[in-house]
Amino acid sequence: MTEAEVILVGAGPIGLELAVCLKHAGSDYVQLDAGQVGQTITWYPRQTRFFSGPDRIAIAGVPLNTVNQEKATGEEYLAYLRGVVQQFDLKVRTYEKVTRATHGVDGFEVQTPKDTYRGRHLVLAIGDMHAPRRLAIPGEDLPHVSHYFDEPHRYFQKRLLIVGGKNSAVEAAIRCARAGADVTLSYRKQHFDAGSVKYWLLPELESLIKTGRVTYHPRTTPVEIAEGRAVLGSVDDSTRSELAADFVLLLTGYLQDKTLFEQLGVELEGANASPVLEKETMQTSVPGLYVAGTAVAGTQERFRLFIENSHPHVTRIVRAITGQTPPPQLVNDAASRYNLAES
Ligand SMILES: Cc1cc2nc3c(=O)[nH]c(=O)nc-3n(C[C@H](O)[C@H](O)[C@H](O)COP(=O)(O)OP(=O)(O)OC[C@H]3O[C@@H](n4cnc5c(N)ncnc54)[C@H](O)[C@@H]3O)c2cc1C
C-alpha cells in the first residue's frame, strides 16, 4: 500500500506538466501510467508531424526545438518528453494501469496490478484515445486488418483499402500512395471536412484522387472483409461492390474508456459523455476528483480539446489542490497567447 496526498493518473504531456507543478508546489503526489510516458504518442504513425506548432505543445517551460524548425514529429516529441522527465526528476510509475478506483469519506483508493494507492485527491489525466472505434463487421479482426497505421513501407506494391476521411485516413492514403501502395479510400461522406483535416493535406489528396493514384469511393462503408477482398456498401442504397485488398486500415476514430469515471460515479454529460466539471478548479461531481487534458472532452467526435488548450487545466488543478498558483514559467501560456477557444 502506498499513500500520497495526490494520486495522478496519466503521464501524457498534460499529466507531466501537472507533475512538474505539483512537485514545485511541494505536493506529496504519486504518478501512474498504464504504459510509458507519452504512451498515446508512441502509436502515432512513424514520422507523423503534429499539426500544433512546437511552442504550443511545449510543457513546463522547457522550449521544444526541432532540427528543421518544422512541426515536431511524434518521435521528436517523445524524446522531448523524456528530457522533461529527466530534467525535473519525475518519478513516474510506468506500466501500472489503474484497473479500479473507488472513493470513501477520507479519499480515494486506486488499484494497479502492482500496488494499491490511497490519496486525498485524485487527478485523471487519462486522455481520450483508449480504443479504436470498431465497425462491428465480419472480418474486422483478421490479421491483414488493422485499426492503427504504423508506417507505409509495409504496403509497398500492395492493394491497400483505407477506411475513414479525417486526418489519420487522409494522411495514411497520401503517405502509402507516395510509398508505392495501390490505395483505395472509402469514406461515408462525399467531401472531406476542410475544417478538421490538416490544411496542407487536402489539396495533395485531391490531386492524388484526380490523377488516379488514389481510388476514391465516397459515401461507402465496408460491410464485410475477407482474406484478399472487401465489400463496400453504399450509405445511400443497397448497392454493394467488391474489391481486392491485401491489407485494410480502418482509421475511423478512437473512443475514451469510461471505466474509471463509472467506477468513481462521476457525472457525465452530452454525446461525448464528458465529465461534468467545475470550470475554475476542474473538479468533478465527486469532491477531490479532478480531470485534466483531453480526458476532459470525453470521446471527441470533432476535436476541440488539444494539448495547446489544455495547459490552463494545470494551473486550475494545482491551485485547487495546493492553494498555490504555479509560476508562469512552468505552465505553457499558448491558450491565452493565441486566444484559443475555451477549454
Ligand atoms: C496521429 C496523431 C496526431 C496528433 N496530433 C496532435 C497535435 O498536433 N496536437 C495535439 O494537441 N494533439 C494531437 N494529437 C492528440 C494528442 O495525442 C493528444 O492531444 C495528447 O496526447 C493529449 O494529452 P493528454 O496528456 O491529455 O493525454 P494522453 O497523451 O492521451 O495521455 C494519457 C495517458 O494516460 C494513460 N492512461 C490512460 N488510462 C490509464 C489507466 N487506466 N491507468 C493508468 N494510466 C492510464 C495513458 O497510457 C496515457 O499515457 C494527435 C493524435 C494522433 C493519434
Short mmCIF file of C-alpha atoms and ligand atoms in Angstrom, two decimals:
data_model
loop_
_atom_site.label_atom_id
_atom_site.label_comp_id
_atom_site.label_asym_id
_atom_site.label_seq_id
_atom_site.Cartn_x
_atom_site.Cartn_y
_atom_site.Cartn_z
CA MET A 1 0.00 0.00 0.00
CA THR A 2 1.33 3.43 -0.99
CA GLU A 3 -0.13 6.61 0.50
CA ALA A 4 0.15 10.07 -1.05
CA GLU A 5 -1.71 13.35 -0.86
CA VAL A 6 -2.41 13.30 -4.61
CA ILE A 7 -2.71 10.35 -6.99
CA LEU A 8 -2.14 11.49 -10.57
CA VAL A 9 -3.15 9.02 -13.28
CA GLY A 10 -1.68 9.57 -16.75
CA ALA A 11 1.76 10.71 -17.89
CA GLY A 12 0.90 12.23 -21.26
CA PRO A 13 2.00 15.83 -21.88
CA ILE A 14 -0.64 17.34 -19.60
CA GLY A 15 -0.10 14.78 -16.81
CA LEU A 16 3.63 15.54 -16.94
CA GLU A 17 3.10 19.31 -16.86
CA LEU A 18 0.87 18.77 -13.83
CA ALA A 19 3.51 16.62 -12.14
CA VAL A 20 6.14 19.34 -12.60
CA CYS A 21 3.84 21.92 -10.99
CA LEU A 22 2.73 19.66 -8.14
CA LYS A 23 6.36 18.89 -7.40
CA HIS A 24 7.24 22.59 -7.49
CA ALA A 25 4.41 23.27 -5.00
CA GLY A 26 5.89 20.66 -2.65
CA SER A 27 2.89 18.36 -3.02
CA ASP A 28 3.22 14.73 -1.98
CA TYR A 29 2.00 13.07 -5.16
CA VAL A 30 2.41 9.78 -6.97
CA GLN A 31 2.04 9.44 -10.77
CA LEU A 32 0.96 6.28 -12.57
CA ASP A 33 0.72 5.40 -16.24
CA ALA A 34 -0.62 2.29 -17.93
CA GLY A 35 2.25 2.42 -20.41
CA GLN A 36 5.39 4.51 -20.91
CA VAL A 37 5.40 8.32 -20.57
CA GLY A 38 3.69 9.82 -23.62
CA GLN A 39 2.11 6.43 -24.33
CA THR A 40 -0.57 7.83 -26.68
CA ILE A 41 2.13 9.41 -28.83
CA THR A 42 4.04 6.12 -29.13
CA TRP A 43 1.40 4.79 -31.52
CA TYR A 44 1.37 7.76 -33.88
CA PRO A 45 2.43 6.53 -37.33
CA ARG A 46 6.19 6.80 -37.76
CA GLN A 47 7.43 10.30 -38.63
CA THR A 48 4.00 11.92 -38.24
CA ARG A 49 4.18 15.63 -37.53
CA PHE A 50 1.98 17.36 -35.01
CA PHE A 51 -0.35 19.92 -36.55
CA SER A 52 0.30 22.10 -33.49
CA GLY A 53 3.40 24.28 -33.57
CA PRO A 54 6.22 23.36 -31.15
CA ASP A 55 5.63 26.37 -28.90
CA ARG A 56 2.02 25.26 -28.31
CA ILE A 57 2.84 21.72 -27.22
CA ALA A 58 5.91 22.58 -25.12
CA ILE A 59 5.32 21.88 -21.42
CA ALA A 60 6.65 23.00 -18.06
CA GLY A 61 8.56 25.96 -19.51
CA VAL A 62 11.03 23.76 -21.42
CA PRO A 63 11.50 25.01 -25.01
CA LEU A 64 10.76 22.48 -27.76
CA ASN A 65 13.09 22.90 -30.73
CA THR A 66 13.08 20.82 -33.88
CA VAL A 67 16.11 20.25 -36.08
CA ASN A 68 14.49 21.85 -39.15
CA GLN A 69 12.20 24.40 -37.43
CA GLU A 70 9.19 22.43 -38.65
CA LYS A 71 6.43 21.00 -36.53
CA ALA A 72 7.68 18.19 -34.30
CA THR A 73 7.32 14.54 -35.23
CA GLY A 74 5.95 12.10 -32.67
CA GLU A 75 9.48 10.73 -32.21
CA GLU A 76 10.92 14.20 -31.57
CA TYR A 77 8.18 14.94 -29.06
CA LEU A 78 8.76 11.68 -27.18
CA ALA A 79 12.47 12.49 -26.92
CA TYR A 80 11.48 15.93 -25.61
CA LEU A 81 9.11 14.41 -23.00
CA ARG A 82 11.88 12.08 -21.81
CA GLY A 83 14.09 15.13 -21.36
CA VAL A 84 11.40 16.91 -19.31
CA VAL A 85 11.02 13.87 -17.04
CA GLN A 86 14.79 13.75 -16.54
CA GLN A 87 15.20 17.49 -16.02
CA PHE A 88 12.57 17.62 -13.27
CA ASP A 89 13.45 14.15 -11.94
CA LEU A 90 9.83 13.00 -12.13
CA LYS A 91 9.21 9.56 -10.65
CA VAL A 92 6.57 8.15 -12.96
CA ARG A 93 5.38 4.63 -12.14
CA THR A 94 5.10 3.39 -15.72
CA TYR A 95 3.37 0.20 -16.90
CA GLU A 96 0.92 0.41 -14.00
CA LYS A 97 -2.60 0.57 -15.34
CA VAL A 98 -5.24 1.67 -12.87
CA THR A 99 -7.83 -1.07 -13.04
CA ARG A 100 -10.03 0.00 -10.15
CA ALA A 101 -10.70 3.30 -8.38
CA THR A 102 -13.10 3.94 -5.51
CA HIS A 103 -13.71 6.74 -3.02
CA GLY A 104 -14.80 6.94 0.59
CA VAL A 105 -15.11 9.73 3.16
CA ASP A 106 -11.34 10.15 3.59
CA GLY A 107 -10.26 9.98 -0.04
CA PHE A 108 -9.55 7.61 -2.90
CA GLU A 109 -8.24 4.09 -3.32
CA VAL A 110 -6.70 3.13 -6.61
CA GLN A 111 -5.56 -0.30 -7.68
CA THR A 112 -2.97 -1.40 -10.22
CA PRO A 113 -1.68 -4.93 -10.76
CA LYS A 114 1.42 -3.96 -8.71
CA ASP A 115 0.12 -1.93 -5.76
CA THR A 116 -2.77 -0.20 -4.03
CA TYR A 117 -2.65 3.58 -3.64
CA ARG A 118 -4.52 5.80 -1.21
CA GLY A 119 -4.78 9.57 -1.55
CA ARG A 120 -6.92 12.53 -0.55
CA HIS A 121 -7.08 13.85 -4.13
CA LEU A 122 -7.23 12.00 -7.43
CA VAL A 123 -6.45 13.56 -10.81
CA LEU A 124 -7.34 11.73 -14.02
CA ALA A 125 -5.23 12.90 -16.98
CA ILE A 126 -6.01 9.76 -18.93
CA GLY A 127 -6.61 11.16 -22.40
CA ASP A 128 -9.40 10.24 -24.77
CA MET A 129 -7.93 7.74 -27.24
CA HIS A 130 -8.11 4.40 -25.46
CA ALA A 131 -9.57 2.17 -28.13
CA PRO A 132 -10.36 2.31 -31.83
CA ARG A 133 -13.95 2.88 -32.90
CA ARG A 134 -14.91 -0.55 -34.21
CA LEU A 135 -17.18 -1.06 -37.22
CA ALA A 136 -18.58 -4.38 -35.97
CA ILE A 137 -18.39 -6.05 -39.39
CA PRO A 138 -17.34 -9.59 -40.30
CA GLY A 139 -13.58 -9.86 -40.83
CA GLU A 140 -12.65 -6.82 -38.72
CA ASP A 141 -10.20 -8.86 -36.64
CA LEU A 142 -8.46 -10.71 -39.47
CA PRO A 143 -4.64 -10.47 -39.40
CA HIS A 144 -4.40 -8.24 -42.50
CA VAL A 145 -6.84 -5.71 -40.97
CA SER A 146 -5.69 -3.03 -38.51
CA HIS A 147 -7.13 -0.01 -36.72
CA TYR A 148 -3.65 1.54 -36.49
CA PHE A 149 -1.44 2.85 -39.29
CA ASP A 150 2.18 2.44 -38.24
CA GLU A 151 4.25 3.04 -41.36
CA PRO A 152 3.84 2.96 -45.17
CA HIS A 153 6.63 0.55 -46.19
CA ARG A 154 4.54 -2.47 -45.21
CA TYR A 155 2.10 -1.64 -48.04
CA PHE A 156 4.61 -1.13 -50.90
CA GLN A 157 3.17 -2.64 -54.12
CA LYS A 158 0.18 -4.00 -52.20
CA ARG A 159 -3.53 -3.29 -52.61
CA LEU A 160 -4.50 -1.28 -49.56
CA LEU A 161 -8.03 -0.29 -48.57
CA ILE A 162 -8.15 2.66 -46.17
CA VAL A 163 -11.43 3.48 -44.45
CA GLY A 164 -12.08 6.94 -43.00
CA GLY A 165 -11.98 10.58 -44.05
CA LYS A 166 -10.26 12.52 -41.27
CA ASN A 167 -6.61 13.29 -40.60
CA SER A 168 -5.50 9.71 -39.90
CA ALA A 169 -7.09 8.24 -43.03
CA VAL A 170 -6.17 11.16 -45.31
CA GLU A 171 -2.55 11.20 -44.16
CA ALA A 172 -2.26 7.41 -44.46
CA ALA A 173 -3.70 7.49 -48.01
CA ILE A 174 -1.18 10.13 -49.12
CA ARG A 175 1.83 8.51 -47.49
CA CYS A 176 1.02 5.00 -48.67
CA ALA A 177 0.30 6.15 -52.24
CA ARG A 178 3.62 8.01 -52.25
CA ALA A 179 5.30 4.86 -50.93
CA GLY A 180 4.06 2.81 -53.87
CA ALA A 181 0.90 1.22 -52.48
CA ASP A 182 -2.21 0.77 -54.62
CA VAL A 183 -4.55 2.78 -52.39
CA THR A 184 -8.35 2.76 -52.31
CA LEU A 185 -10.07 5.14 -49.91
CA SER A 186 -13.61 4.56 -48.64
CA TYR A 187 -15.39 7.35 -46.72
CA ARG A 188 -19.00 7.52 -45.60
CA LYS A 189 -19.29 11.18 -46.65
CA GLN A 190 -18.92 12.80 -50.08
CA HIS A 191 -16.42 15.52 -49.15
CA PHE A 192 -13.60 15.77 -46.63
CA ASP A 193 -14.09 18.32 -43.88
CA ALA A 194 -11.68 21.17 -44.63
CA GLY A 195 -12.16 22.41 -41.06
CA SER A 196 -10.80 19.30 -39.41
CA VAL A 197 -8.27 17.86 -41.89
CA LYS A 198 -4.78 19.41 -41.81
CA TYR A 199 -4.97 22.18 -44.39
CA TRP A 200 -1.85 21.08 -46.28
CA LEU A 201 -3.12 17.50 -46.73
CA LEU A 202 -6.38 18.10 -48.58
CA PRO A 203 -5.01 19.60 -51.82
CA GLU A 204 -2.50 16.77 -52.01
CA LEU A 205 -5.13 14.08 -51.54
CA GLU A 206 -7.45 15.74 -54.06
CA SER A 207 -4.64 15.79 -56.59
CA LEU A 208 -3.86 12.10 -55.98
CA ILE A 209 -7.53 11.23 -56.48
CA LYS A 210 -7.77 13.37 -59.62
CA THR A 211 -4.73 11.73 -61.18
CA GLY A 212 -5.96 8.24 -60.28
CA ARG A 213 -3.18 7.48 -57.81
CA VAL A 214 -5.78 7.03 -55.07
CA THR A 215 -9.12 5.43 -55.95
CA TYR A 216 -11.87 7.15 -54.01
CA HIS A 217 -15.23 5.60 -53.05
CA PRO A 218 -17.27 8.37 -51.42
CA ARG A 219 -20.44 7.60 -49.46
CA THR A 220 -19.43 4.00 -48.85
CA THR A 221 -18.64 1.91 -45.82
CA PRO A 222 -17.18 -1.60 -45.63
CA VAL A 223 -19.74 -4.24 -44.78
CA GLU A 224 -17.51 -7.30 -44.89
CA ILE A 225 -13.81 -8.11 -45.06
CA ALA A 226 -12.31 -11.44 -46.02
CA GLU A 227 -8.78 -12.50 -46.90
CA GLY A 228 -7.74 -10.66 -50.08
CA ARG A 229 -11.02 -8.79 -50.55
CA ALA A 230 -13.53 -6.41 -49.02
CA VAL A 231 -17.13 -5.49 -49.76
CA LEU A 232 -18.17 -1.83 -49.72
CA GLY A 233 -21.80 -0.85 -49.24
CA SER A 234 -23.35 2.43 -50.32
CA VAL A 235 -24.61 4.62 -47.45
CA ASP A 236 -27.49 5.73 -49.70
CA ASP A 237 -28.92 2.46 -51.01
CA SER A 238 -28.31 -1.28 -51.06
CA THR A 239 -25.60 -1.16 -53.74
CA ARG A 240 -22.53 -3.26 -52.92
CA SER A 241 -19.20 -3.60 -54.64
CA GLU A 242 -16.36 -5.99 -54.03
CA LEU A 243 -12.71 -5.03 -54.34
CA ALA A 244 -9.37 -6.76 -53.92
CA ALA A 245 -7.45 -5.77 -50.80
CA ASP A 246 -4.24 -7.31 -49.42
CA PHE A 247 -4.47 -5.06 -46.37
CA VAL A 248 -7.20 -2.96 -44.76
CA LEU A 249 -6.70 0.03 -42.47
CA LEU A 250 -9.80 1.04 -40.51
CA LEU A 251 -8.97 4.59 -39.43
CA THR A 252 -12.36 5.62 -38.10
CA GLY A 253 -11.50 7.32 -34.82
CA TYR A 254 -11.00 6.45 -31.19
CA LEU A 255 -13.10 6.11 -28.07
CA GLN A 256 -12.48 7.11 -24.48
CA ASP A 257 -12.60 4.33 -21.89
CA LYS A 258 -15.17 5.44 -19.28
CA THR A 259 -14.41 2.67 -16.76
CA LEU A 260 -12.69 4.84 -14.14
CA PHE A 261 -15.33 7.58 -14.38
CA GLU A 262 -18.04 4.96 -13.94
CA GLN A 263 -16.34 3.22 -11.01
CA LEU A 264 -16.00 6.58 -9.27
CA GLY A 265 -19.58 7.66 -10.01
CA VAL A 266 -18.56 10.75 -12.00
CA GLU A 267 -21.47 12.55 -13.65
CA LEU A 268 -21.03 12.52 -17.46
CA GLU A 269 -22.87 14.68 -19.96
CA GLY A 270 -23.59 15.12 -23.67
CA ALA A 271 -22.98 13.00 -26.73
CA ASN A 272 -19.26 12.72 -25.86
CA ALA A 273 -20.09 11.57 -22.30
CA SER A 274 -17.61 14.09 -20.92
CA PRO A 275 -17.22 14.59 -17.16
CA VAL A 276 -19.22 17.42 -15.62
CA LEU A 277 -16.63 19.83 -14.16
CA GLU A 278 -16.45 22.98 -12.10
CA LYS A 279 -14.55 25.17 -14.53
CA GLU A 280 -12.36 27.15 -12.09
CA THR A 281 -10.98 24.00 -10.44
CA MET A 282 -11.61 21.15 -12.92
CA GLN A 283 -13.23 19.27 -10.03
CA THR A 284 -15.84 16.66 -10.99
CA SER A 285 -19.13 15.93 -9.25
CA VAL A 286 -17.04 13.82 -6.83
CA PRO A 287 -15.24 16.12 -4.33
CA GLY A 288 -11.45 15.76 -4.55
CA LEU A 289 -11.55 14.21 -8.02
CA TYR A 290 -10.19 16.32 -10.90
CA VAL A 291 -9.82 15.76 -14.65
CA ALA A 292 -7.15 17.31 -16.90
CA GLY A 293 -6.09 17.30 -20.55
CA THR A 294 -8.06 15.76 -23.38
CA ALA A 295 -9.78 13.43 -20.89
CA VAL A 296 -12.00 16.45 -20.17
CA ALA A 297 -13.59 16.23 -23.63
CA GLY A 298 -14.83 12.65 -23.41
CA THR A 299 -14.96 10.81 -26.73
CA GLN A 300 -14.30 13.58 -29.24
CA GLU A 301 -16.46 13.29 -32.36
CA ARG A 302 -15.00 16.52 -33.59
CA PHE A 303 -11.75 17.51 -31.87
CA ARG A 304 -11.98 20.65 -29.76
CA LEU A 305 -9.50 19.89 -26.99
CA PHE A 306 -5.80 19.52 -27.72
CA ILE A 307 -2.58 19.86 -25.80
CA GLU A 308 -2.41 23.58 -26.59
CA ASN A 309 -5.73 24.50 -24.97
CA SER A 310 -5.40 22.04 -22.07
CA HIS A 311 -2.48 23.81 -20.33
CA PRO A 312 -4.84 26.01 -18.25
CA HIS A 313 -6.18 22.84 -16.55
CA VAL A 314 -2.78 22.51 -14.87
CA THR A 315 -2.94 25.90 -13.18
CA ARG A 316 -6.55 25.41 -12.05
CA ILE A 317 -5.95 21.97 -10.52
CA VAL A 318 -2.67 22.84 -8.78
CA ARG A 319 -4.30 25.94 -7.32
CA ALA A 320 -7.35 23.96 -6.13
CA ILE A 321 -5.29 21.20 -4.50
CA THR A 322 -2.32 23.09 -3.08
CA GLY A 323 -3.62 26.67 -2.78
CA GLN A 324 -0.55 27.79 -4.77
CA THR A 325 -0.58 29.19 -8.29
CA PRO A 326 2.18 27.63 -10.41
CA PRO A 327 4.75 30.21 -11.56
CA PRO A 328 4.03 31.36 -15.14
CA GLN A 329 7.34 29.96 -16.39
CA LEU A 330 6.17 26.40 -15.58
CA VAL A 331 2.86 26.40 -17.48
CA ASN A 332 2.62 26.98 -21.22
CA ASP A 333 0.52 30.10 -21.84
CA ALA A 334 -0.30 29.25 -25.51
CA ALA A 335 -4.04 29.25 -24.77
CA SER A 336 -4.06 32.92 -23.79
CA ARG A 337 -1.25 33.99 -26.18
CA TYR A 338 -3.14 32.63 -29.17
CA ASN A 339 -6.57 33.37 -27.74
CA LEU A 340 -7.56 29.71 -28.15
CA ALA A 341 -11.15 28.56 -27.71
CA GLU A 342 -12.28 28.00 -24.13
CA SER A 343 -11.28 24.62 -22.76
C1 LIG B 1 -1.55 10.92 -35.30
C2 LIG B 1 -1.96 11.87 -34.22
C3 LIG B 1 -1.58 13.21 -34.31
C4 LIG B 1 -1.94 14.11 -33.29
N1 LIG B 1 -1.55 15.41 -33.39
C5 LIG B 1 -1.85 16.27 -32.39
C6 LIG B 1 -1.45 17.65 -32.44
O1 LIG B 1 -0.86 18.11 -33.41
N2 LIG B 1 -1.73 18.46 -31.38
C7 LIG B 1 -2.41 17.98 -30.29
O2 LIG B 1 -2.62 18.75 -29.36
N3 LIG B 1 -2.83 16.72 -30.22
C8 LIG B 1 -2.56 15.85 -31.24
N4 LIG B 1 -2.98 14.56 -31.16
C9 LIG B 1 -3.72 14.14 -29.99
C10 LIG B 1 -2.73 14.09 -28.80
O3 LIG B 1 -2.14 12.82 -28.81
C11 LIG B 1 -3.43 14.45 -27.56
O4 LIG B 1 -3.93 15.78 -27.71
C12 LIG B 1 -2.47 14.43 -26.34
O5 LIG B 1 -1.77 13.20 -26.27
C13 LIG B 1 -3.32 14.65 -25.12
O6 LIG B 1 -2.50 14.73 -23.99
P1 LIG B 1 -3.04 14.27 -22.57
O7 LIG B 1 -1.90 14.41 -21.64
O8 LIG B 1 -4.32 14.97 -22.26
O9 LIG B 1 -3.45 12.72 -22.75
P2 LIG B 1 -2.61 11.50 -23.33
O10 LIG B 1 -1.39 11.95 -24.01
O11 LIG B 1 -3.56 10.65 -24.08
O12 LIG B 1 -2.13 10.77 -22.01
C14 LIG B 1 -2.97 9.97 -21.25
C15 LIG B 1 -2.11 8.96 -20.50
O13 LIG B 1 -2.94 8.29 -19.54
C16 LIG B 1 -2.57 6.94 -19.51
N5 LIG B 1 -3.72 6.16 -19.02
C17 LIG B 1 -4.95 6.06 -19.58
N6 LIG B 1 -5.74 5.25 -18.85
C18 LIG B 1 -4.99 4.86 -17.79
C19 LIG B 1 -5.24 4.00 -16.68
N7 LIG B 1 -6.41 3.39 -16.50
N8 LIG B 1 -4.25 3.81 -15.77
C20 LIG B 1 -3.04 4.43 -15.92
N9 LIG B 1 -2.75 5.23 -16.97
C21 LIG B 1 -3.72 5.44 -17.88
C22 LIG B 1 -2.20 6.61 -20.95
O14 LIG B 1 -1.34 5.48 -21.00
C23 LIG B 1 -1.53 7.89 -21.42
O15 LIG B 1 -0.12 7.86 -21.29
C24 LIG B 1 -2.69 13.66 -32.18
C25 LIG B 1 -3.07 12.32 -32.09
C26 LIG B 1 -2.73 11.43 -33.11
C27 LIG B 1 -3.17 10.00 -32.99
#
